[in-house]
Short mmCIF file of C-alpha atoms and ligand atoms in Angstrom, two decimals:
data_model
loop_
_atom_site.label_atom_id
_atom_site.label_comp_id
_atom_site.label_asym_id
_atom_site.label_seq_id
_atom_site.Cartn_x
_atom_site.Cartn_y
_atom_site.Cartn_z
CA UNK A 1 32.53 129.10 49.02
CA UNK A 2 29.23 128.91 51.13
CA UNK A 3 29.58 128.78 54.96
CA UNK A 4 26.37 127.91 56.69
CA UNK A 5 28.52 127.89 59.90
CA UNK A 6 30.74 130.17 62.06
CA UNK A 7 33.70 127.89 62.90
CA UNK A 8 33.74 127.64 58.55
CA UNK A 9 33.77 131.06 57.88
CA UNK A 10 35.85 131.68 60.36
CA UNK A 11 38.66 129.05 59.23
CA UNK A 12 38.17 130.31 55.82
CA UNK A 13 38.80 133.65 57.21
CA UNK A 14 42.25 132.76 58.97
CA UNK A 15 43.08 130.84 56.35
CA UNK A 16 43.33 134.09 54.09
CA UNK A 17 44.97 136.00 56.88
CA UNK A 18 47.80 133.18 57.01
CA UNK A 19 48.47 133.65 53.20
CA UNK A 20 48.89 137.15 53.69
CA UNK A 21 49.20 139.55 56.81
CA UNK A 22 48.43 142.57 54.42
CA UNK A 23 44.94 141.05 52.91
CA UNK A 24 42.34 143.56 53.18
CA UNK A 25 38.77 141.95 53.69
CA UNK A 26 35.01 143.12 52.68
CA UNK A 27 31.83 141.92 54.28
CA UNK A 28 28.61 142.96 51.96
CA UNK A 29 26.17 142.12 54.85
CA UNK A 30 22.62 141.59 53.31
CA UNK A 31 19.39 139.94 53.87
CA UNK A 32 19.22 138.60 50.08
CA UNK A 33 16.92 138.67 47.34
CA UNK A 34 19.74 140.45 45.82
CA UNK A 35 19.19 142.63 43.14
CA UNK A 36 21.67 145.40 41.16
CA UNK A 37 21.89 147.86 44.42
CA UNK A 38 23.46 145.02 46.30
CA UNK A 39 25.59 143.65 43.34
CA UNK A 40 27.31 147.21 43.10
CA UNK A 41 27.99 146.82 47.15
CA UNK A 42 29.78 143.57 45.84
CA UNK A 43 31.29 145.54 43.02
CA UNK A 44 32.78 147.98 45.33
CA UNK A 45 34.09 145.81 47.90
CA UNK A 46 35.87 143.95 45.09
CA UNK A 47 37.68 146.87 43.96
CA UNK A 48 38.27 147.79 47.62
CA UNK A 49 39.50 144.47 49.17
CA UNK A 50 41.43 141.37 48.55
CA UNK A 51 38.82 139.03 49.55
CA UNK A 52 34.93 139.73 49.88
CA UNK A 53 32.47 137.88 52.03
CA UNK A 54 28.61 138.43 51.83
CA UNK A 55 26.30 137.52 54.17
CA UNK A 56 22.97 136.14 53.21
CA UNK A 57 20.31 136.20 56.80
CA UNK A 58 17.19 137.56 57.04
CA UNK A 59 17.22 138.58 60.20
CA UNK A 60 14.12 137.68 62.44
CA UNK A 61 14.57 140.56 65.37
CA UNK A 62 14.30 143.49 63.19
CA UNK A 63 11.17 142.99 61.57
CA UNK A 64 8.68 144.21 64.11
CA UNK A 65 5.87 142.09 62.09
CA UNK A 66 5.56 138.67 62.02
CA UNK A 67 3.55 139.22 58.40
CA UNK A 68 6.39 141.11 57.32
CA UNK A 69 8.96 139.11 58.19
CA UNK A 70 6.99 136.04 56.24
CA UNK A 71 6.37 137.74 53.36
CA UNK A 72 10.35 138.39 53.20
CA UNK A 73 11.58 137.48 49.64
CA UNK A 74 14.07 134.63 49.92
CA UNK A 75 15.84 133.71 46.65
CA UNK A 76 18.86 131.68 48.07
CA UNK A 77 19.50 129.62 44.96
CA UNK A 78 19.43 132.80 42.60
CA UNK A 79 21.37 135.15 44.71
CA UNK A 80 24.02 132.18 45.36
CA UNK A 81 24.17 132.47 41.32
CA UNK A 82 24.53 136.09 41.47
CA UNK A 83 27.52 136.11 43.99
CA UNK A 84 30.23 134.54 41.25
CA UNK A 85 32.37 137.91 42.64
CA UNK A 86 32.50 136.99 45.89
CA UNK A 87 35.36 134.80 47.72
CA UNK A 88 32.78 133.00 50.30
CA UNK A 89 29.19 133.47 51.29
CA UNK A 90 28.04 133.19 54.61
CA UNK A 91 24.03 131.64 55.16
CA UNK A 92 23.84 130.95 58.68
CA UNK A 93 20.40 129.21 60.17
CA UNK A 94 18.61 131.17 62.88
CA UNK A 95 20.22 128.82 65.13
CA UNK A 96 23.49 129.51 63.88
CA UNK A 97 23.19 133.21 64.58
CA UNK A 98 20.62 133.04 67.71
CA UNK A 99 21.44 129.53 69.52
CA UNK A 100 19.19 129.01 72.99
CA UNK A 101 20.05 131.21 75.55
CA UNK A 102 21.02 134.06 73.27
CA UNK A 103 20.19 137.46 75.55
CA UNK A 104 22.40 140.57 74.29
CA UNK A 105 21.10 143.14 72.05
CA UNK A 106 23.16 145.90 71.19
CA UNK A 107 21.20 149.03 70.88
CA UNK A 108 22.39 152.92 69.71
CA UNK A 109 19.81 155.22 71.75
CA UNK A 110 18.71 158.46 70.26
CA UNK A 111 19.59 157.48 66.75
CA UNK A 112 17.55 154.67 66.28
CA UNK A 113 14.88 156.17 68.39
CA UNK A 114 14.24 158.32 65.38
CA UNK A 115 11.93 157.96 62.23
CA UNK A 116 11.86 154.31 61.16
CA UNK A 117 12.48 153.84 64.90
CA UNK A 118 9.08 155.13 65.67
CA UNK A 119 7.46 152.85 62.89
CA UNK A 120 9.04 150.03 63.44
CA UNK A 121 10.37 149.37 66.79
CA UNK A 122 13.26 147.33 67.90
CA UNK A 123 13.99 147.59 64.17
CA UNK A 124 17.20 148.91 64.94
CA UNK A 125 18.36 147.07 67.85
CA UNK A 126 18.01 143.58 65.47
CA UNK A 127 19.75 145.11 62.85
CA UNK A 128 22.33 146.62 64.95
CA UNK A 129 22.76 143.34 67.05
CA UNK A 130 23.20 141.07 64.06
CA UNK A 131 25.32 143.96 62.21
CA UNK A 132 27.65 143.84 65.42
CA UNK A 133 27.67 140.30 65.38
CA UNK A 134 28.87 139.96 61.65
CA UNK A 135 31.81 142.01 62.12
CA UNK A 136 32.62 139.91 65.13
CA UNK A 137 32.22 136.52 62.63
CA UNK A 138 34.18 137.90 59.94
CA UNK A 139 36.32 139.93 61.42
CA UNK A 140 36.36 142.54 58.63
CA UNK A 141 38.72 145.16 57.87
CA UNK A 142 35.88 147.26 55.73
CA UNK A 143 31.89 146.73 55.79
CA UNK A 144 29.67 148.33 52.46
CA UNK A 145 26.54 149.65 53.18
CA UNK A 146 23.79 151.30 50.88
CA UNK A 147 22.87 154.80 51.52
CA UNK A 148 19.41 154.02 50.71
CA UNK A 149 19.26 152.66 54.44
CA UNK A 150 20.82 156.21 55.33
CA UNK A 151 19.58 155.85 59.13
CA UNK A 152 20.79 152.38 58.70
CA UNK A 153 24.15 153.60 58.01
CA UNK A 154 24.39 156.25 60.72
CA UNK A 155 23.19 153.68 63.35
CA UNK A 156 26.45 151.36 62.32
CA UNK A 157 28.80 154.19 61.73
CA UNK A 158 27.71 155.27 65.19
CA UNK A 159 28.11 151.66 67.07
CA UNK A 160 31.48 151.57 65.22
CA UNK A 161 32.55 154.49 67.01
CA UNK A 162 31.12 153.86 70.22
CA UNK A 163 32.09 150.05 70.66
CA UNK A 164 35.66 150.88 69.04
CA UNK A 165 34.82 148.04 66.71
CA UNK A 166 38.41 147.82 64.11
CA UNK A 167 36.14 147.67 60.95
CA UNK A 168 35.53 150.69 58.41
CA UNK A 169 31.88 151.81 57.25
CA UNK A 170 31.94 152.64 53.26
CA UNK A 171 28.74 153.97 52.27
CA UNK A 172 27.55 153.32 48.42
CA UNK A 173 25.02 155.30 46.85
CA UNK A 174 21.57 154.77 46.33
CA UNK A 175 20.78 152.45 42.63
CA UNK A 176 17.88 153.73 40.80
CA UNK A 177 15.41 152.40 38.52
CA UNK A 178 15.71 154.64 35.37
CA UNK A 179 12.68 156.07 36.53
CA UNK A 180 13.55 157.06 39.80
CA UNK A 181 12.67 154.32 42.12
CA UNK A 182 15.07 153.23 44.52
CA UNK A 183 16.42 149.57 44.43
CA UNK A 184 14.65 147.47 47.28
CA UNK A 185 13.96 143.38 47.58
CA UNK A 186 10.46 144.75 48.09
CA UNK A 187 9.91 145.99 45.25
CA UNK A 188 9.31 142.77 43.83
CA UNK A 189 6.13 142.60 45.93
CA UNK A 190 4.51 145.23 44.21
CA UNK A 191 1.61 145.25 42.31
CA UNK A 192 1.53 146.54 38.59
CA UNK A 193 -0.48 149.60 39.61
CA UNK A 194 1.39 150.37 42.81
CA UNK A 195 4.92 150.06 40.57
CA UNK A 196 3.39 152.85 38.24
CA UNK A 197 2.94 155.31 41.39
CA UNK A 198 6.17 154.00 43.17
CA UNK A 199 8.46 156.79 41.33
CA UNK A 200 6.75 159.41 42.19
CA UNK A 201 8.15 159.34 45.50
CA UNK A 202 11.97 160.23 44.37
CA UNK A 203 10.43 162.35 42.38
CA UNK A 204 7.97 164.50 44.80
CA UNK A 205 11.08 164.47 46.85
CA UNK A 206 13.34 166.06 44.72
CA UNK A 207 10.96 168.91 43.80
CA UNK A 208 10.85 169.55 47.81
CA UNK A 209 14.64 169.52 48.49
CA UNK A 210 14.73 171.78 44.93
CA UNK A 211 12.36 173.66 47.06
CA UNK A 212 14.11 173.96 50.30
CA UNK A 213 17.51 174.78 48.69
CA UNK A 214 15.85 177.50 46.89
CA UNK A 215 15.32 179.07 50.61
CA UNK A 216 11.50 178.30 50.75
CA UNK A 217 9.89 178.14 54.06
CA UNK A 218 10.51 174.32 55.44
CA UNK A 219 7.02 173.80 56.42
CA UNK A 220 5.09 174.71 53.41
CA UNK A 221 7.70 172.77 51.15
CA UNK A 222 7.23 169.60 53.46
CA UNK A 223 3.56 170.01 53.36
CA UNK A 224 3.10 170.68 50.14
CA UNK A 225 5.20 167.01 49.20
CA UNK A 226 3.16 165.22 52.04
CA UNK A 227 -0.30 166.69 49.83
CA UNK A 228 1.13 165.60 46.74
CA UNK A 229 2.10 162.20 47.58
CA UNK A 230 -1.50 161.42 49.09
CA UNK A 231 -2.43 162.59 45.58
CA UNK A 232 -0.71 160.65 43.60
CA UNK A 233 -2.11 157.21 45.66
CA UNK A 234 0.79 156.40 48.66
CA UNK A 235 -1.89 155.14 51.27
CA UNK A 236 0.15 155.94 54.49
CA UNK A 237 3.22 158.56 54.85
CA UNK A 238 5.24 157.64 58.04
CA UNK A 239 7.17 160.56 57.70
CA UNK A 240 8.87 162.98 55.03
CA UNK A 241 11.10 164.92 56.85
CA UNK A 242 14.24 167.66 56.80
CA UNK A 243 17.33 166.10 59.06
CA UNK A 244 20.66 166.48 59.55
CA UNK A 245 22.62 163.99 57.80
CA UNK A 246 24.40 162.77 60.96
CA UNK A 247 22.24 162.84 64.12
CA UNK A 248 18.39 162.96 62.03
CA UNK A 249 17.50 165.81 64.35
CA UNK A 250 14.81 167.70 62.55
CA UNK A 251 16.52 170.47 60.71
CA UNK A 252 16.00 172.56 57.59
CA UNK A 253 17.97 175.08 55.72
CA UNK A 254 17.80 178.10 57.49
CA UNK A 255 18.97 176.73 60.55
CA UNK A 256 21.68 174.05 59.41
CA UNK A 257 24.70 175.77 60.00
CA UNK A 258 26.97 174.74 57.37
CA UNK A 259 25.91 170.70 58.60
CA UNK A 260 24.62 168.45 55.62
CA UNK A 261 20.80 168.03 55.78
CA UNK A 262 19.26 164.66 54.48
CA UNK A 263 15.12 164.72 53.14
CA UNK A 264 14.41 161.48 54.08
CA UNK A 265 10.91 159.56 53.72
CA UNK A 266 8.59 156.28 54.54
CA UNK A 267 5.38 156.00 52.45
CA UNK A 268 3.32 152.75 51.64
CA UNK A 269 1.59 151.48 48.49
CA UNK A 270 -0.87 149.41 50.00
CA UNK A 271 1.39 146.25 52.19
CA UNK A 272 4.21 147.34 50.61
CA UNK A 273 6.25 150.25 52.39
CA UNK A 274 8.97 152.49 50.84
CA UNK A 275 11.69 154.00 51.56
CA UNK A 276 14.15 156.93 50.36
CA UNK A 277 15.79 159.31 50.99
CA UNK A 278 18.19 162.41 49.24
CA UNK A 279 20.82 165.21 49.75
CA UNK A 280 19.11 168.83 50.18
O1 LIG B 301 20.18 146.31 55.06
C1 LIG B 301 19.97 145.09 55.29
O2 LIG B 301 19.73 144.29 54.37
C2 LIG B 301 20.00 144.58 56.72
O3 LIG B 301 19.49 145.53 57.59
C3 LIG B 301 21.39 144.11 57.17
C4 LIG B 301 22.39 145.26 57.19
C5 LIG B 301 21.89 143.01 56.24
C6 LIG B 301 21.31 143.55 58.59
O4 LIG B 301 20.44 142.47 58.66
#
């Protein structure tokens, strides 16, 4: 059940497709410390596919931060525990998935350019290389995603499209706390105090997309969230902004033209940074 190799997973793979020409299979692609968010991914893929296969890598090229990419929760032995509903895991080695002489790097301009792109560069070019890369390994018929990495999810429906890759995107919603807070492995790394402020950032969002549905002006609603989230103790707002859905062009309601608009955010609690984002 766990492949720490690519001619394994692989065989596995093939193996299935030998049984059965018609078996549909799920990759849950994650970078573990698994918690319920990714667990309903699982969930969904079960109910979606014959066979799933999640991927366990923390992926070294897109953390822009060496810091960050240390401080990285890894919980193999408990999320190996947690994956009873999958048919095979896959924990490749850095090695495995970057051997010497590794040089490509798939990247989706414009897109990725955007928000977290500006914060965290070559973010998206890591994630979209190793993303690529998966689907190549496992060959996939359908990959689950979280919406609560809603650029995330653009960038790999849009390198789907572009590369032609044979695999189909299903996007899950966002898991919540019961008091609002998104599902993230780094939540874990916050303090006591920081986890008591950490809701009110679904929370100041939803009063600003109540806000901007309600046909207020787009500015003074953004403004007004940016104010109260420096109130209520987030140390650093990357960005809160109004976007399409689809291309996360800067839009708000007056000019959306019937497109879906997205308010998505990045704010920090001291080390710790959040993200989130919701439908206007
Ligand atoms: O969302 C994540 O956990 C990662 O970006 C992913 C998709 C597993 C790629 O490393």
């Amino acid at each position: 059940m766990i492949h720490r190799d690519i001619a394994s997973i692989r065989n596995t793979i093939s193996s299935w497709r030998a049984d059965s020409k018609q078996v549909r299979i799920g990759l849950v692609p994650t970078m573990g410390a698994l918690h319920e968010g990714h667990l309903s991914l699982v969930d969904e893929a079960r109910r979606r596919c014959d066979r799933v296969v999640v991927s366990i890598f923390v992926n070294p090229t897109q953390f822009d931060s060496k810091t960050d990419l240390a401080a990285y929760p890894r919980t193999e032995a408990e999320d190996i525990a947690l994956l009873a509903g999958a048919d095979a895991v896959f924990i490749p080695s850095v090695e495995v998935m970057y051997p010497s002489g590794f040089s490509s790097q798939v990247q989706v301009r414009g897109l990725a350019d955007r928000l977290e792109g500006v914060h965290r560069p070559g973010h998206f070019d890591g994630m979209a290389t190793v993303v690529t890369k998966l689907f190549g390994i496992s060959g996939a018929d359908l990959a689950f995603f979280g919406e609560k990495d809603w650029q995330q999810l653009q960038i790999v429906r849009r390198l789907v499209a572009d590369l032609d890759l044979p695999v189909g995107i299903v996007p899950c919603p966002t898991l919540r706390e019961a008091d609002g807070l998104a599902l993230s492995s780094r939540n874990r790394r916050l303090s006591p105090e920081a986890r008591a402020i950490a809701p009110r950032l679904h929370a100041i969002m939803q009063d600003c997309a109540r806000a901007l549905r309600a046909g207020d002006r787009a500015d003074e609603c953004l403004e007004t969230a940016r104010r109260a989230l420096g109130t209520a103790g987030f140390t650093g707002i990357d960005y809160l902004v109004c976007a399409d859905a689809e291309t996360l062009a800067p839009s708000e309601p007056a000019k959306q033209e019937g497109r879906a608009l997205r308010l998505l955010a990045a704010a920090s609690l001291g080390s710790v940074r959040l993200i989130d984002n919701i439908v206007i």
